[in-house]
Short mmCIF file of C-alpha atoms and ligand atoms in Angstrom, two decimals:
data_model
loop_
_atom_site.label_atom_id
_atom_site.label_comp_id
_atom_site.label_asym_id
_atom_site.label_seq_id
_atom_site.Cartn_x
_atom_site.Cartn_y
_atom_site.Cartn_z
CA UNK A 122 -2.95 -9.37 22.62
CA UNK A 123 -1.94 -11.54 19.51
CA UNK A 124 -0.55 -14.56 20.22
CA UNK A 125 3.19 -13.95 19.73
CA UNK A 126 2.71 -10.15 21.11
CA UNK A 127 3.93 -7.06 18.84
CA UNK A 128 7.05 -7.08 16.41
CA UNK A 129 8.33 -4.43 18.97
CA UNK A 130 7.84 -6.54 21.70
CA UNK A 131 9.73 -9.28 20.30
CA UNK A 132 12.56 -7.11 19.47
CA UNK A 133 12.42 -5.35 22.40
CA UNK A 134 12.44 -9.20 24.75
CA UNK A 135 15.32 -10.21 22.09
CA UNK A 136 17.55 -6.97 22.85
CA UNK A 137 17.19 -7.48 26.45
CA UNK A 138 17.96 -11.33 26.52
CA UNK A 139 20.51 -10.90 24.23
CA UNK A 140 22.31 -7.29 25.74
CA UNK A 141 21.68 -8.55 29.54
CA UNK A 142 24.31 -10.29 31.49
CA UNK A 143 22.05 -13.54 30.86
CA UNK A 144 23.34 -16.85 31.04
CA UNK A 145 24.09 -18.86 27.68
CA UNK A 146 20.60 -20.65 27.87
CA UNK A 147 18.80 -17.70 27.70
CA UNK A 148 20.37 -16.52 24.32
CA UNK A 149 19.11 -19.87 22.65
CA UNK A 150 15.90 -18.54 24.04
CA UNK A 151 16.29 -15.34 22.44
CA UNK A 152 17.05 -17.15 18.86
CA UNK A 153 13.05 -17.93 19.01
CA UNK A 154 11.62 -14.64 19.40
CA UNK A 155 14.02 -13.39 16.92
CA UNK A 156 12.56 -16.03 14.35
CA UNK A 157 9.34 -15.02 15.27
CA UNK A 158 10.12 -11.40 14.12
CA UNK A 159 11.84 -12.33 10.97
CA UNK A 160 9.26 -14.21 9.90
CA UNK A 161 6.97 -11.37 10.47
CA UNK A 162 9.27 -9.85 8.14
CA UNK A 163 8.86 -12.53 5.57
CA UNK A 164 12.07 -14.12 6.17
CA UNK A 165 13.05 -17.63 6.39
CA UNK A 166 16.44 -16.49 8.72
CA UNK A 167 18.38 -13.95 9.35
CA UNK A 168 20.14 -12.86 6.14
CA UNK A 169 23.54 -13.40 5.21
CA UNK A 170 24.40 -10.37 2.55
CA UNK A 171 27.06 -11.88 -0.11
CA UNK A 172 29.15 -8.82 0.80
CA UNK A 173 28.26 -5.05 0.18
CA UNK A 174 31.07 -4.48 -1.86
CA UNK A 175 29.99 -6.22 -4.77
CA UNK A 176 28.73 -4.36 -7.67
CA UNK A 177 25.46 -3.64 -8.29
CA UNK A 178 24.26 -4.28 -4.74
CA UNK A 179 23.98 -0.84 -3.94
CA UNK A 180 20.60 0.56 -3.03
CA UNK A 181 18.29 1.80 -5.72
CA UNK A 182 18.58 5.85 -5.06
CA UNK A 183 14.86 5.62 -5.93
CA UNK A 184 13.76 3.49 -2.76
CA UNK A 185 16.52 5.65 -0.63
CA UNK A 186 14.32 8.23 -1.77
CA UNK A 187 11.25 6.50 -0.74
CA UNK A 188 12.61 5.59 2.61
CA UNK A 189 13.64 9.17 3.13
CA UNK A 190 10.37 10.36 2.32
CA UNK A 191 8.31 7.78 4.80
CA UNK A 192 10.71 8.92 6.90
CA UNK A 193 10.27 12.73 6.54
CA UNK A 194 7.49 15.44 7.99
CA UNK A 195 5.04 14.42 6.06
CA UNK A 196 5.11 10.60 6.95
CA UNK A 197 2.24 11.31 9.34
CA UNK A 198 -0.62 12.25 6.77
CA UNK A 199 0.77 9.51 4.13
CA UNK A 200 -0.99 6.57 4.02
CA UNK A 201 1.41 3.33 5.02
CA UNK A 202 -0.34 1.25 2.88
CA UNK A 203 -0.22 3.39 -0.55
CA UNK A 204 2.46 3.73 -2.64
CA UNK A 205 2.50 7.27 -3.67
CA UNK A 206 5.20 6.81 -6.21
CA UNK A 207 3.88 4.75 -8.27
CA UNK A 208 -0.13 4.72 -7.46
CA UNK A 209 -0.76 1.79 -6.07
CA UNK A 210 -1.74 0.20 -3.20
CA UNK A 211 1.19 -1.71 -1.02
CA UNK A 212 3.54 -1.77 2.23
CA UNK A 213 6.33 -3.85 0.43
CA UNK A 214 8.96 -2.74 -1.94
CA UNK A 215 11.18 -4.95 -3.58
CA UNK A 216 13.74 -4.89 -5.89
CA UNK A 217 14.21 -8.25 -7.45
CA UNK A 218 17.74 -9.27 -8.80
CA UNK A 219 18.12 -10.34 -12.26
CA UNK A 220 19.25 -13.86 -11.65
CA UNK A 221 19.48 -14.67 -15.83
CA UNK A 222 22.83 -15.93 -17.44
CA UNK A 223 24.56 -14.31 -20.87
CA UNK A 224 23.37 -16.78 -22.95
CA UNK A 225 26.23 -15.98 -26.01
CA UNK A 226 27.98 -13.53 -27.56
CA UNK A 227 25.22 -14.00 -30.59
CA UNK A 228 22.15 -15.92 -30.13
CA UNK A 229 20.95 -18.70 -33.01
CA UNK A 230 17.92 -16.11 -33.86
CA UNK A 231 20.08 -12.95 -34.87
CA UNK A 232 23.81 -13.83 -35.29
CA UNK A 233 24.82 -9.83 -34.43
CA UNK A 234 22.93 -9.95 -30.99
CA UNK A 235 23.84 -9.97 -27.65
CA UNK A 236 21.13 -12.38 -25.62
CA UNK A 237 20.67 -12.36 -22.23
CA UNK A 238 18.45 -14.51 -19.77
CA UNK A 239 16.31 -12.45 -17.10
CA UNK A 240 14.86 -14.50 -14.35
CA UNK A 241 13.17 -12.88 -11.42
CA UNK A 242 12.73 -15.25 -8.54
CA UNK A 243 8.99 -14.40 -7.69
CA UNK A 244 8.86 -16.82 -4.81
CA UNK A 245 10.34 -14.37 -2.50
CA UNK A 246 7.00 -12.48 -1.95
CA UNK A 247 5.06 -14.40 0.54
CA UNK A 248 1.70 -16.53 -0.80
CA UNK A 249 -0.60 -13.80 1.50
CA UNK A 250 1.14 -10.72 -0.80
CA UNK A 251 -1.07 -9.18 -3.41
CA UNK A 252 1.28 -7.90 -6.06
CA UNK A 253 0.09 -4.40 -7.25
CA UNK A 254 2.72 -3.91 -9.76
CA UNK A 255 6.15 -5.57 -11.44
CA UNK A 256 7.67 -3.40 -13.47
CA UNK A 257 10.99 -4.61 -15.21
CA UNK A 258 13.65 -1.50 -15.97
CA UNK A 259 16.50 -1.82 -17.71
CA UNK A 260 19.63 -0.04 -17.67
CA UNK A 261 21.82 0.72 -20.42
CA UNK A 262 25.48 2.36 -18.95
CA UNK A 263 26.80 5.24 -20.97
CA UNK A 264 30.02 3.12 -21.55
CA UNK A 265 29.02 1.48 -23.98
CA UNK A 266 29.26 4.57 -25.92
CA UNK A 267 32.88 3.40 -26.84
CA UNK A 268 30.75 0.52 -28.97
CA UNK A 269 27.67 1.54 -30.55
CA UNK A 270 25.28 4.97 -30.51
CA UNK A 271 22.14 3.31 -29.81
CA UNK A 272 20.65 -0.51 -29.11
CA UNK A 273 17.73 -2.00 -30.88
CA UNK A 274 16.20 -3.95 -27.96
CA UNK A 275 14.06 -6.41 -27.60
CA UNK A 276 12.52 -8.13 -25.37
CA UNK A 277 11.12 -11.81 -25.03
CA UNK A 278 8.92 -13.64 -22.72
CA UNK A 279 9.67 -17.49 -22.57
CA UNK A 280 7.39 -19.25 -22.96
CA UNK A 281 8.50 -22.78 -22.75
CA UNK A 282 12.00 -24.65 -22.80
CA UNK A 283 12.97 -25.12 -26.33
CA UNK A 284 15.72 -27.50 -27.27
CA UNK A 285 19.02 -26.48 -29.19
CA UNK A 286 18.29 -26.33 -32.77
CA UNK A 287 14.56 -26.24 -32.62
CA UNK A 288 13.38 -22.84 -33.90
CA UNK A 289 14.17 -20.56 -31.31
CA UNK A 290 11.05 -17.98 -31.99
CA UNK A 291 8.88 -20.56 -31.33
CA UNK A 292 9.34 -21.03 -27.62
CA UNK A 293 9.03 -17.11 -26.76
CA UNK A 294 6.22 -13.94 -27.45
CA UNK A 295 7.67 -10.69 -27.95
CA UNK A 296 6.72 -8.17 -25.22
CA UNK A 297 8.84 -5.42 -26.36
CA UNK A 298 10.85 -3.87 -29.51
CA UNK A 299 12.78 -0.90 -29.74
CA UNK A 300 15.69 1.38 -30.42
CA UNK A 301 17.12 3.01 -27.39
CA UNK A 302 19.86 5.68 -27.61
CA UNK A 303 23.01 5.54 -25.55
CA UNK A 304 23.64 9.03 -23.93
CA UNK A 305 26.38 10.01 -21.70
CA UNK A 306 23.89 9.59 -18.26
CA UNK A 307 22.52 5.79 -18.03
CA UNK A 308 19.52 4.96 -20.11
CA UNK A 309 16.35 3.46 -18.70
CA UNK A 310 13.35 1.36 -20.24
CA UNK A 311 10.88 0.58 -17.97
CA UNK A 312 8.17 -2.14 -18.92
CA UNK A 313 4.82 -3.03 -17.05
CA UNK A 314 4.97 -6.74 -16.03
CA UNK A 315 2.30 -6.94 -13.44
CA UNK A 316 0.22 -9.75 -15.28
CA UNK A 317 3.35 -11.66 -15.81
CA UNK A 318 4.83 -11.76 -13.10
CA UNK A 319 1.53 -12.87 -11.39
CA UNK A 320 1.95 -15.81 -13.40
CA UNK A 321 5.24 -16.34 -11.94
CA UNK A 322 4.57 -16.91 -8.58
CA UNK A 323 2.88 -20.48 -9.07
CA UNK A 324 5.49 -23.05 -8.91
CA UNK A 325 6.77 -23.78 -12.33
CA UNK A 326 5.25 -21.44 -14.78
CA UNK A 327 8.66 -18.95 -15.03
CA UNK A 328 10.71 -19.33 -17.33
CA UNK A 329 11.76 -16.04 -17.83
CA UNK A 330 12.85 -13.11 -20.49
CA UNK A 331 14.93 -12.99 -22.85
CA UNK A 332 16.84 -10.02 -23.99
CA UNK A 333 18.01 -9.34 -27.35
CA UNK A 334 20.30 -6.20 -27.62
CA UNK A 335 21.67 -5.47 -31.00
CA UNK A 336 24.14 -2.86 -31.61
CA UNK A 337 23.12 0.30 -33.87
CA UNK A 338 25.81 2.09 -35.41
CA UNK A 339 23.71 4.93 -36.21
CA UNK A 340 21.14 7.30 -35.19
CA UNK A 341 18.17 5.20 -33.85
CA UNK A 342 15.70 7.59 -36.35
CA UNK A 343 17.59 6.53 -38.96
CA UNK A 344 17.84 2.97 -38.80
CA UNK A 345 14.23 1.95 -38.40
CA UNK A 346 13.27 -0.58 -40.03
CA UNK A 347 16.53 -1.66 -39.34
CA UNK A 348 18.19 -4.60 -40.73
CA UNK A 349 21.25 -6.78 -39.60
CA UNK A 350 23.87 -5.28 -42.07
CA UNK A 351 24.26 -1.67 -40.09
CA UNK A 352 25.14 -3.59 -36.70
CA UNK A 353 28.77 -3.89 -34.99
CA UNK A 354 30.07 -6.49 -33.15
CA UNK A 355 29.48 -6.31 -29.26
CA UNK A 356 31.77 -7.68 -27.15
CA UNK A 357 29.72 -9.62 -24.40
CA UNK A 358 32.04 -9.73 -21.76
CA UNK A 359 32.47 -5.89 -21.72
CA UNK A 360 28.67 -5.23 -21.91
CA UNK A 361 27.77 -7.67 -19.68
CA UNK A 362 27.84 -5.36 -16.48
CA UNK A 363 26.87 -2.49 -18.64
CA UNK A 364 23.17 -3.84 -18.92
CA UNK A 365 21.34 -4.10 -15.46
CA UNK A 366 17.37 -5.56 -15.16
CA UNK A 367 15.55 -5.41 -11.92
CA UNK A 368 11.98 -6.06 -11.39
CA UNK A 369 10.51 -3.63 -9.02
CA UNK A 370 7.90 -5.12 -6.91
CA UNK A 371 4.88 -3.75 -5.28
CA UNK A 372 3.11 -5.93 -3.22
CA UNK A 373 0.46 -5.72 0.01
CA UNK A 374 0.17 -7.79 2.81
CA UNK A 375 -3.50 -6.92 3.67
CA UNK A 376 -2.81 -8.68 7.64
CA UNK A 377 -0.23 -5.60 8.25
CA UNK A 378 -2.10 -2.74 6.59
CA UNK A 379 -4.73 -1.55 9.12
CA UNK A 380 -7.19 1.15 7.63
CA UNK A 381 -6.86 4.57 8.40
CA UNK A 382 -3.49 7.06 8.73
CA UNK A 383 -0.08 7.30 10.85
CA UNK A 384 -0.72 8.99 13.73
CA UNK A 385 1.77 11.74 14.69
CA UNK A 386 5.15 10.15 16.75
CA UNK A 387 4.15 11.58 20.05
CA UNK A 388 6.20 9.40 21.52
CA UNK A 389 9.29 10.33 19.84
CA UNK A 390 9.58 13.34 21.86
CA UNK A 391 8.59 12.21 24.87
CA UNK A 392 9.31 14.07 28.28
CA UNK A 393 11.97 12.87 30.71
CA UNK A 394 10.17 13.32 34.02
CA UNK A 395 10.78 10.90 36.69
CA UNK A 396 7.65 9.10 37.91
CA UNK A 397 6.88 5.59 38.91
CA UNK A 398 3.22 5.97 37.86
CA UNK A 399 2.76 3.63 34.11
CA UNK A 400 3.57 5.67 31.42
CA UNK A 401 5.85 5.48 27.75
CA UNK A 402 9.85 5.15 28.60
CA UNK A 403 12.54 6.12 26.26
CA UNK A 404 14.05 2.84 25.08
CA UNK A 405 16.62 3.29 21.71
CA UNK A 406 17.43 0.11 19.79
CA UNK A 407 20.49 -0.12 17.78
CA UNK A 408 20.23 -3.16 15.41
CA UNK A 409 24.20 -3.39 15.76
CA UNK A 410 23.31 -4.92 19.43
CA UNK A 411 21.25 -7.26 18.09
CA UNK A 412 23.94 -8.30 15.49
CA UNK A 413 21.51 -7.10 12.70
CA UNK A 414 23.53 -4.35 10.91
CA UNK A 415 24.77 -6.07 8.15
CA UNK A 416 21.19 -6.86 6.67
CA UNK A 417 19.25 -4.12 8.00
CA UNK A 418 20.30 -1.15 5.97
CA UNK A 419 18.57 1.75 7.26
CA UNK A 420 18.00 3.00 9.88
CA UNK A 421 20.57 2.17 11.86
CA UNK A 422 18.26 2.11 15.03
CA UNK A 423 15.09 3.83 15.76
CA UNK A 424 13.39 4.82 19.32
CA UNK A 425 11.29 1.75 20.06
CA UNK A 426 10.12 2.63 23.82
CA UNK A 427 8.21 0.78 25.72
CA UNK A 428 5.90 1.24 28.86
CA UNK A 429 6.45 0.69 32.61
CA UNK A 430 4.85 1.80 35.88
CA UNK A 431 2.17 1.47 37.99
CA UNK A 432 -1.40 1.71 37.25
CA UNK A 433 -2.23 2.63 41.58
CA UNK A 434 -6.03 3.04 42.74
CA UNK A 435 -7.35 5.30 42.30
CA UNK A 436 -7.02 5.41 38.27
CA UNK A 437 -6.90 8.92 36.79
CA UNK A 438 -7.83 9.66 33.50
CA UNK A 439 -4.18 10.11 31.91
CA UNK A 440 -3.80 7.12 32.45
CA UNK A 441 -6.16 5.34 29.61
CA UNK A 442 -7.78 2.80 31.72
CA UNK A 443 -10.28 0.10 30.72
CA UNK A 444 -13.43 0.07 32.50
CA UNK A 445 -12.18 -3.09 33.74
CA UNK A 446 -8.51 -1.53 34.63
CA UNK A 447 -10.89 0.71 37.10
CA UNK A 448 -12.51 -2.09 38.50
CA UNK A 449 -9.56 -4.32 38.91
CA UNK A 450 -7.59 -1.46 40.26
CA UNK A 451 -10.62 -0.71 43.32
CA UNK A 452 -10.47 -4.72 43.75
CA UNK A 453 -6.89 -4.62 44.11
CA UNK A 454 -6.67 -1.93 46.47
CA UNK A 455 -9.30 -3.97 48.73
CA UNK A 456 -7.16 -7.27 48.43
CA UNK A 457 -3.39 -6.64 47.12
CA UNK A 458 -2.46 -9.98 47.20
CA UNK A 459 -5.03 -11.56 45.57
CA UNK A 460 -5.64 -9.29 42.49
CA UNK A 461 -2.66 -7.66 41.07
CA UNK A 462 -2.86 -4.45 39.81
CA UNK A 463 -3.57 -3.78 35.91
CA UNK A 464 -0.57 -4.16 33.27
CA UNK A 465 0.99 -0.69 32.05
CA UNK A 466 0.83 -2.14 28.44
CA UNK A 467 1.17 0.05 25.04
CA UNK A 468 -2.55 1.38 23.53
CA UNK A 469 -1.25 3.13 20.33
CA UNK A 470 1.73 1.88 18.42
CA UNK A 471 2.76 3.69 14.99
CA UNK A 472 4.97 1.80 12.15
CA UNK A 473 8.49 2.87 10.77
CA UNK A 474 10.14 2.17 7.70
CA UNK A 475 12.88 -0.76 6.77
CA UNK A 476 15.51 -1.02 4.37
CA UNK A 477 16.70 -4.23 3.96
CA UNK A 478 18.15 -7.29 2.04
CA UNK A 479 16.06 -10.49 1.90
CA UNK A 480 17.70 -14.21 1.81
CA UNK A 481 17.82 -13.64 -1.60
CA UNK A 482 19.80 -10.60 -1.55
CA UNK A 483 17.12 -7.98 -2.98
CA UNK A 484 16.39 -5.02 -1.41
CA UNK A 485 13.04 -4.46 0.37
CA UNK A 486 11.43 -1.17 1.80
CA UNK A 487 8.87 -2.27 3.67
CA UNK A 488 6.68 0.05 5.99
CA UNK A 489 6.23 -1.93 9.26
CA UNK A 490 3.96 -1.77 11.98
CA UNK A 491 3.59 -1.95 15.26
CA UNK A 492 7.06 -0.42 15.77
CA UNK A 493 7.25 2.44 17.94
CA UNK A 494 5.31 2.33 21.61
CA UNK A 495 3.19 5.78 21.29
CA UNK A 496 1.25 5.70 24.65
CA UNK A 497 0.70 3.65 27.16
CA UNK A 498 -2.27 2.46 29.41
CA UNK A 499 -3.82 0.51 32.29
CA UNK A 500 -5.42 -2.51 30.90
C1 NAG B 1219 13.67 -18.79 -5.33
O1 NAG B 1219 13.55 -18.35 -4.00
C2 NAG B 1219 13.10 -19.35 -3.12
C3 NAG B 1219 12.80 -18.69 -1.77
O2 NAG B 1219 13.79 -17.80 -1.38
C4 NAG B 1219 14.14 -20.45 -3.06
O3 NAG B 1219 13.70 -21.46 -2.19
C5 NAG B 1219 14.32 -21.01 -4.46
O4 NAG B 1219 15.35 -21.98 -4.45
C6 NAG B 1219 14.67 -19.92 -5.46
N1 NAG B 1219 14.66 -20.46 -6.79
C7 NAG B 1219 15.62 -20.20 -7.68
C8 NAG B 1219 15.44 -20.81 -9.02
O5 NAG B 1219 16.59 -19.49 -7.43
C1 NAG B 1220 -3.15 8.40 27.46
O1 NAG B 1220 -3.55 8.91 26.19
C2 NAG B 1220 -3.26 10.29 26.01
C3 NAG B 1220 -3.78 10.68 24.65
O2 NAG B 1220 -4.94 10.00 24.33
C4 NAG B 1220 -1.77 10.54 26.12
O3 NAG B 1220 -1.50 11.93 26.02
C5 NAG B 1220 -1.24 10.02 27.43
O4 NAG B 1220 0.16 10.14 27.46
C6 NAG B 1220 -1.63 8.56 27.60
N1 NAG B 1220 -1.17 8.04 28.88
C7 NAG B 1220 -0.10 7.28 29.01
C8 NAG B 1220 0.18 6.76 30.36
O5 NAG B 1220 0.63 7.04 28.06
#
């Protein structure tokens, strides 16, 4: 036993104070396991979304996918700890929000540009994480076919503040330059930032990117090299929304990623026969109990279980027993009332999936163990 017990038992002790005709007292209790479990979940509290009707706080249809799939059939041969997706080891998904300003309608480096700040708040992965990959995309909306045809982009890592009129190439490194063609379907560029954003996490080493978009009125072929007499004005205000950056986050946390595969959900199906004797009991939670719908964004609620019943002498062999649970049990039978019988107490747990926005209002998939009782034992 760990010393704060299993995320499911946690949730499981806060749906029960906090559903059960309990007395006031007992739901300030029930605020300290549920810390407990959000901070297994790398949260600080429980998150207060800004309001899902804002734009551009929908959910990536790439980690809906993702969750669907961890979901799906073949959840039980996947590895929890891979991402298949994108190769790499991890059991945390993020995707960052592009916290940057517009800096101006031009920028002091190329009068015809729109500029605009990226910042990725890295601190939101944990200090334990091991980032396996940050990689920045950046959408382009087909409305801005009513301005230009195509965007000469670039893209800027800063490298320290500069002040206002000091030359403004000399505070940034270019990472990334080229012409991208507006089609009628939203177009992506997606750049590997791993190393970067590595750098990022230590305490006052991000400064951020720096986007440069300049408006192409003409096939991208033809225009390169390009020059600043073929652009068109681009109004900033319009295109503001009309360019979205997120930084996609892969990270591990090595303490919940044990080695080896899912086991299969036995426990999802498990038989309703009535017995008294210790054994796995059907037990639903539905985060809108808890109060935990409007951050948790999938699923809705998931069979949790949990195990009750007796472990009686003598102790058959369904019933998992320790050699110890055997002895105890024997003991116990000799002398109820000084040994109590061994605890009915979950031996196999299995992980599910979580979509859900952090403090900071990204999205997270994030495979999570220890959340579904499997089978139970005498221990
Ligand atoms: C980044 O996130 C951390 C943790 O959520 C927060 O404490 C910090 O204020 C944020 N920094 C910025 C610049 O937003
Ligand atoms: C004991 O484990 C077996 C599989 O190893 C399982 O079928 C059985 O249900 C378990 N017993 C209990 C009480 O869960």
């Amino acid at each position: 036993m760990r010393p704060h017990g299993t995320p499911v038992a946690l949730l499981a002790a806060a749906c029960l104070l906090l559903l059960g005709s309990c007395a006031l007292s007992r739901v300030e209790e029930a605020k300290s396991p549920e810390r407990l479990f959000l901070g297994s979940l790398g949260l600080s509290g429980r998150p207060r979304p800004a309001g899902s009707q804002q734009p551009g706080r929908h959910v990536p249809s790439a980690l809906w996918r993702m969750f669907r799939r961890s979901e799906g059939d073949h959840a039980e041969e996947s590895d929890p700890c891979t991402v298949s997706e994108y190769g790499v080891r991890g059991n945390i998904i993020r995707y960052v929000q592009d916290q940057g300003r517009l800096v101006s309608g031009w920028s002091s480096s190329c009068r015809a540009c729109l500029e605009k700040q990226l910042y990725f708040n890295m601190s939101v992965l944990q200090p334990v994480e091991l980032l396996s990959l940050a990689q920045l995309e950046i959408t382009f909306h087909w409305k801005l076919l009513q301005g230009p045809r195509a965007l000469s982009v670039s893209l800027y890592q800063v490298i320290r503040a500069t002040l206002r009129g000091a030359d403004p190439q000399a505070g940034r490194r270019l990472l990334l330059s080229q012409s991208v063609r507006l089609q009628h379907e939203p177009t992506s560029v997606a750049v590997d930032l791993t190393a970067l954003a590595e750098g990022w996490r230590k305490p006052g080493r991000n400064y951020g990117l720096l986007l440069e978009l300049l408006p192409l009125d003409a096939e991208p072929e033809e225009l390169l090299p390009f020059h600043p007499g073929n652009s068109l004005p681009l109004e900033p205000a319009s295109a503001l929304p009309l360019v979205q950056a997120s930084l996609v986050a892969v990270s591990l946390n090595p303490h919940q990623c044990r080695s080896g595969r899912r086991r299969r959900r036995s426990a999802v199906h498990l038989p309703v026969t009535p017995s008294n004797v210790c054994k796995a009991r059907r037990l639903y939670i539905d985060f809108k109990d808890v109060g935990w719908q409007d951050w948790i964004i999938a699923p809705q609620g998931y069979m949790a279980n949990y195990c009750h019943g007796e472990c009686p002498f003598p102790l058959s062999e369904s019933l998992n027993g320790t050699n110890h649970a055997i002895l105890q049990t024997l003991v116990h039978s000799l002398d109820p009332h000084g040994t109590p019988q061994p605890c009915c107490v979950p031996i196999h747990l299995s992980p599910i999936s979580m979509l859900y926005y952090d403090n900071n209002d990204n999205v997270v998939l994030r495979h999570y163990q220890d959340m579904v009782v499997d089978e139970c034992g005498c221990r």
